[in-house]
Amino acid sequence: MPAAIQTLAQGSGNALVLDALAAETELADFADQVTSLESRRPARLRALDRARSLAASAAPLPAATTVCERLAAFEQGRELLAADDQITTIERDLADAVRTGLADAWQEYTATYTEALAALENAAAWQSLDESKRSALRRTHQLEPLAPLDLPDTDAVLTAVRARPFAGWRDLRDALPARVSAALTAAVREAQPRAVVVGTPGATLATDADLDAYVDKVREHLAAQLARHGTIVVKPS
């Protein structure tokens, strides 16, 4: 606090008025300093809040350890509104670390996904399906490719890491084998011929000749249905 203000705080009467006039320049300079500090406050507080969020998300990243320590040290001091804007630099460095971590997580997932999907696509059952059915199975079992991340600024980085933290990327990658297995099982089921239920003709039999004729008729009927449908289920009487 300027010495002039301390003097005024102790003064009274006419002496106070005279002291105030004498300290006019110093008081004006102090007011300008306060105004300058106040103008910095909203942006600095926002940067501090975002830096804290980024640091929490970056905890699993070894590459972010140093900048997280810088943030912790900064919070122990009183430099938030200083002319040297340290917090915005810390925020930027944290965003860079998280952005790099997310890009690495996407690359690791994509490499695992590509390998897993190749195994699925080489399966005979999968190849027997048309593309519309394969596409439907990929959607059902969450096997569609993930587009590269677009992280041009800190807001985009925060949105992305909140939507899917680093642990979420690991879980997504680890779930791929089970999803591929489920998709392949569904493909095998889809590729199996659909069985058609058929009945047998009725008849009244009195002699062996009637029986022979009926058996021949049933055989002819079932053979025709089998040739037509591939797989049949004979309906019991």
PDB file of C-alpha atoms in Angstrom:
ATOM      1  CA  MET A   1       0.000   0.000   0.000  1.00  0.00           C
ATOM      2  CA  PRO A   2       1.409   3.468  -0.873  1.00  0.00           C
ATOM      3  CA  ALA A   3       2.819   5.445   2.058  1.00  0.00           C
ATOM      4  CA  ALA A   4       0.475   8.331   1.215  1.00  0.00           C
ATOM      5  CA  ILE A   5      -2.570   6.178   1.922  1.00  0.00           C
ATOM      6  CA  GLN A   6      -1.113   5.065   5.236  1.00  0.00           C
ATOM      7  CA  THR A   7      -0.557   8.744   6.121  1.00  0.00           C
ATOM      8  CA  LEU A   8      -4.105   9.657   5.156  1.00  0.00           C
ATOM      9  CA  ALA A   9      -5.467   6.822   7.263  1.00  0.00           C
ATOM     10  CA  GLN A  10      -3.848   8.402  10.295  1.00  0.00           C
ATOM     11  CA  GLY A  11      -4.795  12.018   9.512  1.00  0.00           C
ATOM     12  CA  SER A  12      -7.827  14.118  10.338  1.00  0.00           C
ATOM     13  CA  GLY A  13      -9.270  17.577   9.850  1.00  0.00           C
ATOM     14  CA  ASN A  14      -7.513  20.098   7.649  1.00  0.00           C
ATOM     15  CA  ALA A  15      -4.286  18.142   7.808  1.00  0.00           C
ATOM     16  CA  LEU A  16      -6.057  15.259   6.105  1.00  0.00           C
ATOM     17  CA  VAL A  17      -7.198  17.546   3.276  1.00  0.00           C
ATOM     18  CA  LEU A  18      -3.711  18.944   2.792  1.00  0.00           C
ATOM     19  CA  ASP A  19      -2.161  15.476   2.847  1.00  0.00           C
ATOM     20  CA  ALA A  20      -4.691  14.273   0.253  1.00  0.00           C
ATOM     21  CA  LEU A  21      -3.835  17.147  -2.087  1.00  0.00           C
ATOM     22  CA  ALA A  22      -0.125  16.504  -1.671  1.00  0.00           C
ATOM     23  CA  ALA A  23      -0.586  12.812  -2.430  1.00  0.00           C
ATOM     24  CA  GLU A  24      -2.822  13.346  -5.479  1.00  0.00           C
ATOM     25  CA  THR A  25      -0.311  11.985  -7.989  1.00  0.00           C
ATOM     26  CA  GLU A  26       0.592   8.983  -5.880  1.00  0.00           C
ATOM     27  CA  LEU A  27      -3.069   8.202  -5.287  1.00  0.00           C
ATOM     28  CA  ALA A  28      -3.840   8.478  -9.003  1.00  0.00           C
ATOM     29  CA  ASP A  29      -0.987   6.107  -9.802  1.00  0.00           C
ATOM     30  CA  PHE A  30      -2.273   3.654  -7.204  1.00  0.00           C
ATOM     31  CA  ALA A  31      -5.777   3.842  -8.657  1.00  0.00           C
ATOM     32  CA  ASP A  32      -4.357   3.083 -12.087  1.00  0.00           C
ATOM     33  CA  GLN A  33      -2.542   0.061 -10.667  1.00  0.00           C
ATOM     34  CA  VAL A  34      -5.735  -1.224  -9.064  1.00  0.00           C
ATOM     35  CA  THR A  35      -7.632  -0.753 -12.322  1.00  0.00           C
ATOM     36  CA  SER A  36      -4.931  -2.621 -14.223  1.00  0.00           C
ATOM     37  CA  LEU A  37      -4.975  -5.493 -11.745  1.00  0.00           C
ATOM     38  CA  GLU A  38      -8.758  -5.686 -11.887  1.00  0.00           C
ATOM     39  CA  SER A  39      -8.729  -5.802 -15.686  1.00  0.00           C
ATOM     40  CA  ARG A  40      -6.455  -8.857 -15.556  1.00  0.00           C
ATOM     41  CA  ARG A  41      -8.538 -10.720 -13.012  1.00  0.00           C
ATOM     42  CA  PRO A  42     -11.299 -12.347 -15.185  1.00  0.00           C
ATOM     43  CA  ALA A  43      -8.939 -13.797 -17.787  1.00  0.00           C
ATOM     44  CA  ARG A  44      -6.409 -14.944 -15.185  1.00  0.00           C
ATOM     45  CA  LEU A  45      -9.077 -16.631 -13.062  1.00  0.00           C
ATOM     46  CA  ARG A  46     -10.437 -18.378 -16.142  1.00  0.00           C
ATOM     47  CA  ALA A  47      -6.932 -19.524 -17.082  1.00  0.00           C
ATOM     48  CA  LEU A  48      -6.375 -20.799 -13.535  1.00  0.00           C
ATOM     49  CA  ASP A  49      -9.652 -22.731 -13.548  1.00  0.00           C
ATOM     50  CA  ARG A  50      -8.884 -24.344 -16.896  1.00  0.00           C
ATOM     51  CA  ALA A  51      -5.319 -25.115 -15.852  1.00  0.00           C
ATOM     52  CA  ARG A  52      -6.640 -26.952 -12.796  1.00  0.00           C
ATOM     53  CA  SER A  53      -9.034 -28.989 -14.962  1.00  0.00           C
ATOM     54  CA  LEU A  54      -6.276 -29.823 -17.427  1.00  0.00           C
ATOM     55  CA  ALA A  55      -3.903 -30.825 -14.642  1.00  0.00           C
ATOM     56  CA  ALA A  56      -6.495 -33.196 -13.187  1.00  0.00           C
ATOM     57  CA  SER A  57      -6.985 -34.810 -16.597  1.00  0.00           C
ATOM     58  CA  ALA A  58      -3.236 -34.937 -17.253  1.00  0.00           C
ATOM     59  CA  ALA A  59      -2.441 -36.820 -14.040  1.00  0.00           C
ATOM     60  CA  PRO A  60      -1.838 -40.165 -15.860  1.00  0.00           C
ATOM     61  CA  LEU A  61       0.640 -38.555 -18.296  1.00  0.00           C
ATOM     62  CA  PRO A  62       4.332 -38.723 -17.305  1.00  0.00           C
ATOM     63  CA  ALA A  63       5.058 -35.949 -19.811  1.00  0.00           C
ATOM     64  CA  ALA A  64       2.787 -33.593 -17.863  1.00  0.00           C
ATOM     65  CA  THR A  65       4.460 -34.070 -14.474  1.00  0.00           C
ATOM     66  CA  THR A  66       6.709 -31.022 -14.708  1.00  0.00           C
ATOM     67  CA  VAL A  67       4.010 -28.587 -15.794  1.00  0.00           C
ATOM     68  CA  CYS A  68       1.645 -29.934 -13.113  1.00  0.00           C
ATOM     69  CA  GLU A  69       4.366 -29.198 -10.559  1.00  0.00           C
ATOM     70  CA  ARG A  70       4.683 -25.676 -11.987  1.00  0.00           C
ATOM     71  CA  LEU A  71       0.962 -25.160 -11.450  1.00  0.00           C
ATOM     72  CA  ALA A  72       1.175 -26.420  -7.868  1.00  0.00           C
ATOM     73  CA  ALA A  73       4.067 -24.047  -7.144  1.00  0.00           C
ATOM     74  CA  PHE A  74       2.220 -21.149  -8.775  1.00  0.00           C
ATOM     75  CA  GLU A  75      -0.832 -21.714  -6.578  1.00  0.00           C
ATOM     76  CA  GLN A  76       1.359 -21.361  -3.494  1.00  0.00           C
ATOM     77  CA  GLY A  77       2.398 -17.835  -4.524  1.00  0.00           C
ATOM     78  CA  ARG A  78       0.664 -14.516  -5.136  1.00  0.00           C
ATOM     79  CA  GLU A  79       1.473 -13.942  -8.783  1.00  0.00           C
ATOM     80  CA  LEU A  80      -1.975 -14.414 -10.317  1.00  0.00           C
ATOM     81  CA  LEU A  81      -2.363 -10.741 -11.266  1.00  0.00           C
ATOM     82  CA  ALA A  82       1.327  -9.956 -11.784  1.00  0.00           C
ATOM     83  CA  ALA A  83       2.507  -8.232 -14.955  1.00  0.00           C
ATOM     84  CA  ASP A  84       4.281 -11.471 -15.886  1.00  0.00           C
ATOM     85  CA  ASP A  85       1.353 -13.697 -16.930  1.00  0.00           C
ATOM     86  CA  GLN A  86       2.554 -17.081 -15.700  1.00  0.00           C
ATOM     87  CA  ILE A  87      -0.799 -18.845 -15.438  1.00  0.00           C
ATOM     88  CA  THR A  88      -1.699 -18.455 -19.113  1.00  0.00           C
ATOM     89  CA  THR A  89       1.644 -20.012 -20.041  1.00  0.00           C
ATOM     90  CA  ILE A  90       1.016 -22.896 -17.638  1.00  0.00           C
ATOM     91  CA  GLU A  91      -2.482 -23.373 -19.056  1.00  0.00           C
ATOM     92  CA  ARG A  92      -1.100 -23.483 -22.603  1.00  0.00           C
ATOM     93  CA  ASP A  93       1.603 -26.003 -21.673  1.00  0.00           C
ATOM     94  CA  LEU A  94      -0.947 -28.231 -19.931  1.00  0.00           C
ATOM     95  CA  ALA A  95      -3.235 -28.072 -22.966  1.00  0.00           C
ATOM     96  CA  ASP A  96      -0.315 -29.079 -25.190  1.00  0.00           C
ATOM     97  CA  ALA A  97       0.478 -32.047 -22.943  1.00  0.00           C
ATOM     98  CA  VAL A  98      -3.131 -33.242 -22.861  1.00  0.00           C
ATOM     99  CA  ARG A  99      -3.511 -32.709 -26.620  1.00  0.00           C
ATOM    100  CA  THR A 100      -0.441 -34.867 -27.260  1.00  0.00           C
ATOM    101  CA  GLY A 101      -1.704 -37.501 -24.833  1.00  0.00           C
ATOM    102  CA  LEU A 102      -5.086 -37.654 -26.565  1.00  0.00           C
ATOM    103  CA  ALA A 103      -3.452 -37.934 -29.982  1.00  0.00           C
ATOM    104  CA  ASP A 104      -1.312 -40.815 -28.695  1.00  0.00           C
ATOM    105  CA  ALA A 105      -4.380 -42.508 -27.193  1.00  0.00           C
ATOM    106  CA  TRP A 106      -6.223 -42.224 -30.516  1.00  0.00           C
ATOM    107  CA  GLN A 107      -3.252 -43.673 -32.399  1.00  0.00           C
ATOM    108  CA  GLU A 108      -2.941 -46.608 -29.980  1.00  0.00           C
ATOM    109  CA  TYR A 109      -6.661 -47.320 -30.229  1.00  0.00           C
ATOM    110  CA  THR A 110      -6.636 -47.057 -34.021  1.00  0.00           C
ATOM    111  CA  ALA A 111      -3.681 -49.448 -34.335  1.00  0.00           C
ATOM    112  CA  THR A 112      -5.437 -52.023 -32.141  1.00  0.00           C
ATOM    113  CA  TYR A 113      -8.729 -51.451 -33.965  1.00  0.00           C
ATOM    114  CA  THR A 114      -7.125 -51.922 -37.391  1.00  0.00           C
ATOM    115  CA  GLU A 115      -5.552 -55.212 -36.331  1.00  0.00           C
ATOM    116  CA  ALA A 116      -8.749 -56.495 -34.713  1.00  0.00           C
ATOM    117  CA  LEU A 117     -10.931 -55.517 -37.646  1.00  0.00           C
ATOM    118  CA  ALA A 118      -8.555 -57.182 -40.107  1.00  0.00           C
ATOM    119  CA  ALA A 119      -9.020 -60.472 -38.260  1.00  0.00           C
ATOM    120  CA  LEU A 120     -12.792 -60.035 -38.426  1.00  0.00           C
ATOM    121  CA  GLU A 121     -12.786 -59.175 -42.121  1.00  0.00           C
ATOM    122  CA  ASN A 122     -10.703 -62.252 -42.947  1.00  0.00           C
ATOM    123  CA  ALA A 123     -13.310 -64.567 -41.411  1.00  0.00           C
ATOM    124  CA  ALA A 124     -15.293 -66.560 -43.972  1.00  0.00           C
ATOM    125  CA  ALA A 125     -18.599 -65.869 -42.237  1.00  0.00           C
ATOM    126  CA  TRP A 126     -17.953 -62.113 -42.359  1.00  0.00           C
ATOM    127  CA  GLN A 127     -16.984 -62.230 -46.018  1.00  0.00           C
ATOM    128  CA  SER A 128     -20.168 -64.119 -46.870  1.00  0.00           C
ATOM    129  CA  LEU A 129     -22.309 -61.144 -45.803  1.00  0.00           C
ATOM    130  CA  ASP A 130     -23.089 -58.202 -48.044  1.00  0.00           C
ATOM    131  CA  GLU A 131     -21.787 -54.754 -47.079  1.00  0.00           C
ATOM    132  CA  SER A 132     -25.115 -53.549 -45.689  1.00  0.00           C
ATOM    133  CA  LYS A 133     -25.163 -56.400 -43.155  1.00  0.00           C
ATOM    134  CA  ARG A 134     -21.497 -55.908 -42.277  1.00  0.00           C
ATOM    135  CA  SER A 135     -22.099 -52.196 -41.764  1.00  0.00           C
ATOM    136  CA  ALA A 136     -25.068 -52.913 -39.504  1.00  0.00           C
ATOM    137  CA  LEU A 137     -22.988 -55.313 -37.403  1.00  0.00           C
ATOM    138  CA  ARG A 138     -20.175 -52.776 -37.086  1.00  0.00           C
ATOM    139  CA  ARG A 139     -22.655 -50.211 -35.767  1.00  0.00           C
ATOM    140  CA  THR A 140     -24.322 -52.682 -33.417  1.00  0.00           C
ATOM    141  CA  HIS A 141     -21.012 -53.792 -31.893  1.00  0.00           C
ATOM    142  CA  GLN A 142     -19.387 -50.332 -31.878  1.00  0.00           C
ATOM    143  CA  LEU A 143     -16.719 -51.269 -34.391  1.00  0.00           C
ATOM    144  CA  GLU A 144     -16.861 -48.216 -36.592  1.00  0.00           C
ATOM    145  CA  PRO A 145     -13.558 -46.304 -36.918  1.00  0.00           C
ATOM    146  CA  LEU A 146     -13.002 -43.216 -34.788  1.00  0.00           C
ATOM    147  CA  ALA A 147     -12.150 -40.057 -36.719  1.00  0.00           C
ATOM    148  CA  PRO A 148      -8.895 -38.269 -35.810  1.00  0.00           C
ATOM    149  CA  LEU A 149      -9.300 -35.762 -33.000  1.00  0.00           C
ATOM    150  CA  ASP A 150      -9.603 -32.089 -33.936  1.00  0.00           C
ATOM    151  CA  LEU A 151      -8.103 -30.131 -31.025  1.00  0.00           C
ATOM    152  CA  PRO A 152      -7.226 -26.629 -32.261  1.00  0.00           C
ATOM    153  CA  ASP A 153      -7.499 -24.849 -28.905  1.00  0.00           C
ATOM    154  CA  THR A 154      -7.758 -25.330 -25.159  1.00  0.00           C
ATOM    155  CA  ASP A 155     -11.557 -25.446 -25.176  1.00  0.00           C
ATOM    156  CA  ALA A 156     -11.497 -28.307 -27.684  1.00  0.00           C
ATOM    157  CA  VAL A 157      -8.896 -30.167 -25.607  1.00  0.00           C
ATOM    158  CA  LEU A 158     -10.971 -29.819 -22.441  1.00  0.00           C
ATOM    159  CA  THR A 159     -14.154 -30.921 -24.197  1.00  0.00           C
ATOM    160  CA  ALA A 160     -12.442 -34.004 -25.629  1.00  0.00           C
ATOM    161  CA  VAL A 161     -10.734 -35.136 -22.440  1.00  0.00           C
ATOM    162  CA  ARG A 162     -13.917 -34.637 -20.412  1.00  0.00           C
ATOM    163  CA  ALA A 163     -15.921 -36.654 -22.925  1.00  0.00           C
ATOM    164  CA  ARG A 164     -13.391 -39.495 -22.881  1.00  0.00           C
ATOM    165  CA  PRO A 165     -10.641 -39.381 -20.222  1.00  0.00           C
ATOM    166  CA  PHE A 166      -7.434 -41.337 -20.718  1.00  0.00           C
ATOM    167  CA  ALA A 167      -8.826 -44.265 -18.714  1.00  0.00           C
ATOM    168  CA  GLY A 168     -11.778 -44.301 -21.119  1.00  0.00           C
ATOM    169  CA  TRP A 169      -9.441 -44.672 -24.091  1.00  0.00           C
ATOM    170  CA  ARG A 170      -7.778 -47.634 -22.398  1.00  0.00           C
ATOM    171  CA  ASP A 171     -11.136 -49.272 -21.672  1.00  0.00           C
ATOM    172  CA  LEU A 172     -12.273 -48.678 -25.245  1.00  0.00           C
ATOM    173  CA  ARG A 173      -9.124 -50.305 -26.598  1.00  0.00           C
ATOM    174  CA  ASP A 174      -9.308 -53.252 -24.202  1.00  0.00           C
ATOM    175  CA  ALA A 175     -12.943 -53.909 -25.181  1.00  0.00           C
ATOM    176  CA  LEU A 176     -12.112 -54.450 -28.859  1.00  0.00           C
ATOM    177  CA  PRO A 177     -11.437 -58.232 -28.708  1.00  0.00           C
ATOM    178  CA  ALA A 178     -14.807 -58.897 -27.048  1.00  0.00           C
ATOM    179  CA  ARG A 179     -16.629 -56.680 -29.531  1.00  0.00           C
ATOM    180  CA  VAL A 180     -14.966 -58.346 -32.500  1.00  0.00           C
ATOM    181  CA  SER A 181     -15.823 -61.772 -31.084  1.00  0.00           C
ATOM    182  CA  ALA A 182     -19.464 -60.763 -30.638  1.00  0.00           C
ATOM    183  CA  ALA A 183     -19.610 -59.366 -34.174  1.00  0.00           C
ATOM    184  CA  LEU A 184     -18.121 -62.566 -35.589  1.00  0.00           C
ATOM    185  CA  THR A 185     -20.615 -64.697 -33.670  1.00  0.00           C
ATOM    186  CA  ALA A 186     -23.437 -62.602 -35.088  1.00  0.00           C
ATOM    187  CA  ALA A 187     -21.963 -62.927 -38.584  1.00  0.00           C
ATOM    188  CA  VAL A 188     -21.824 -66.723 -38.289  1.00  0.00           C
ATOM    189  CA  ARG A 189     -25.435 -66.764 -37.142  1.00  0.00           C
ATOM    190  CA  GLU A 190     -26.449 -64.458 -39.981  1.00  0.00           C
ATOM    191  CA  ALA A 191     -24.608 -66.546 -42.555  1.00  0.00           C
ATOM    192  CA  GLN A 192     -26.292 -69.803 -41.586  1.00  0.00           C
ATOM    193  CA  PRO A 193     -29.074 -70.900 -43.979  1.00  0.00           C
ATOM    194  CA  ARG A 194     -32.561 -70.092 -42.787  1.00  0.00           C
ATOM    195  CA  ALA A 195     -34.448 -73.330 -42.167  1.00  0.00           C
ATOM    196  CA  VAL A 196     -37.938 -73.598 -43.669  1.00  0.00           C
ATOM    197  CA  VAL A 197     -40.617 -75.665 -41.940  1.00  0.00           C
ATOM    198  CA  VAL A 198     -42.355 -78.093 -44.290  1.00  0.00           C
ATOM    199  CA  GLY A 199     -45.083 -80.664 -43.750  1.00  0.00           C
ATOM    200  CA  THR A 200     -45.690 -84.072 -45.285  1.00  0.00           C
ATOM    201  CA  PRO A 201     -48.714 -85.006 -47.362  1.00  0.00           C
ATOM    202  CA  GLY A 202     -51.458 -86.937 -45.634  1.00  0.00           C
ATOM    203  CA  ALA A 203     -52.556 -90.362 -46.829  1.00  0.00           C
ATOM    204  CA  THR A 204     -54.627 -93.433 -45.986  1.00  0.00           C
ATOM    205  CA  LEU A 205     -52.577 -96.621 -46.230  1.00  0.00           C
ATOM    206  CA  ALA A 206     -54.053-100.120 -46.438  1.00  0.00           C
ATOM    207  CA  THR A 207     -51.389-102.221 -48.133  1.00  0.00           C
ATOM    208  CA  ASP A 208     -47.645-102.493 -48.506  1.00  0.00           C
ATOM    209  CA  ALA A 209     -48.027-101.087 -51.996  1.00  0.00           C
ATOM    210  CA  ASP A 210     -49.813 -98.069 -50.551  1.00  0.00           C
ATOM    211  CA  LEU A 211     -46.937 -97.634 -48.086  1.00  0.00           C
ATOM    212  CA  ASP A 212     -44.286 -97.878 -50.788  1.00  0.00           C
ATOM    213  CA  ALA A 213     -46.112 -95.367 -52.948  1.00  0.00           C
ATOM    214  CA  TYR A 214     -46.542 -92.984 -50.006  1.00  0.00           C
ATOM    215  CA  VAL A 215     -42.884 -93.204 -49.002  1.00  0.00           C
ATOM    216  CA  ASP A 216     -41.864 -92.444 -52.572  1.00  0.00           C
ATOM    217  CA  LYS A 217     -44.243 -89.488 -52.631  1.00  0.00           C
ATOM    218  CA  VAL A 218     -42.926 -88.122 -49.310  1.00  0.00           C
ATOM    219  CA  ARG A 219     -39.332 -88.553 -50.444  1.00  0.00           C
ATOM    220  CA  GLU A 220     -40.057 -86.726 -53.698  1.00  0.00           C
ATOM    221  CA  HIS A 221     -41.811 -83.919 -51.804  1.00  0.00           C
ATOM    222  CA  LEU A 222     -39.017 -83.461 -49.246  1.00  0.00           C
ATOM    223  CA  ALA A 223     -36.302 -83.613 -51.907  1.00  0.00           C
ATOM    224  CA  ALA A 224     -38.017 -80.822 -53.827  1.00  0.00           C
ATOM    225  CA  GLN A 225     -38.303 -78.671 -50.684  1.00  0.00           C
ATOM    226  CA  LEU A 226     -34.679 -79.341 -49.767  1.00  0.00           C
ATOM    227  CA  ALA A 227     -33.494 -78.365 -53.224  1.00  0.00           C
ATOM    228  CA  ARG A 228     -35.548 -75.180 -53.052  1.00  0.00           C
ATOM    229  CA  HIS A 229     -34.699 -73.981 -49.539  1.00  0.00           C
ATOM    230  CA  GLY A 230     -31.358 -75.568 -48.671  1.00  0.00           C
ATOM    231  CA  THR A 231     -32.344 -76.345 -45.085  1.00  0.00           C
ATOM    232  CA  ILE A 232     -35.739 -77.609 -43.986  1.00  0.00           C
ATOM    233  CA  VAL A 233     -37.440 -78.630 -40.780  1.00  0.00           C
ATOM    234  CA  VAL A 234     -39.993 -81.406 -41.215  1.00  0.00           C
ATOM    235  CA  LYS A 235     -43.069 -80.502 -39.221  1.00  0.00           C
ATOM    236  CA  PRO A 236     -44.141 -83.383 -36.972  1.00  0.00           C
ATOM    237  CA  SER A 237     -47.696 -84.570 -37.303  1.00  0.00           C
TER     238      SER A 237
END
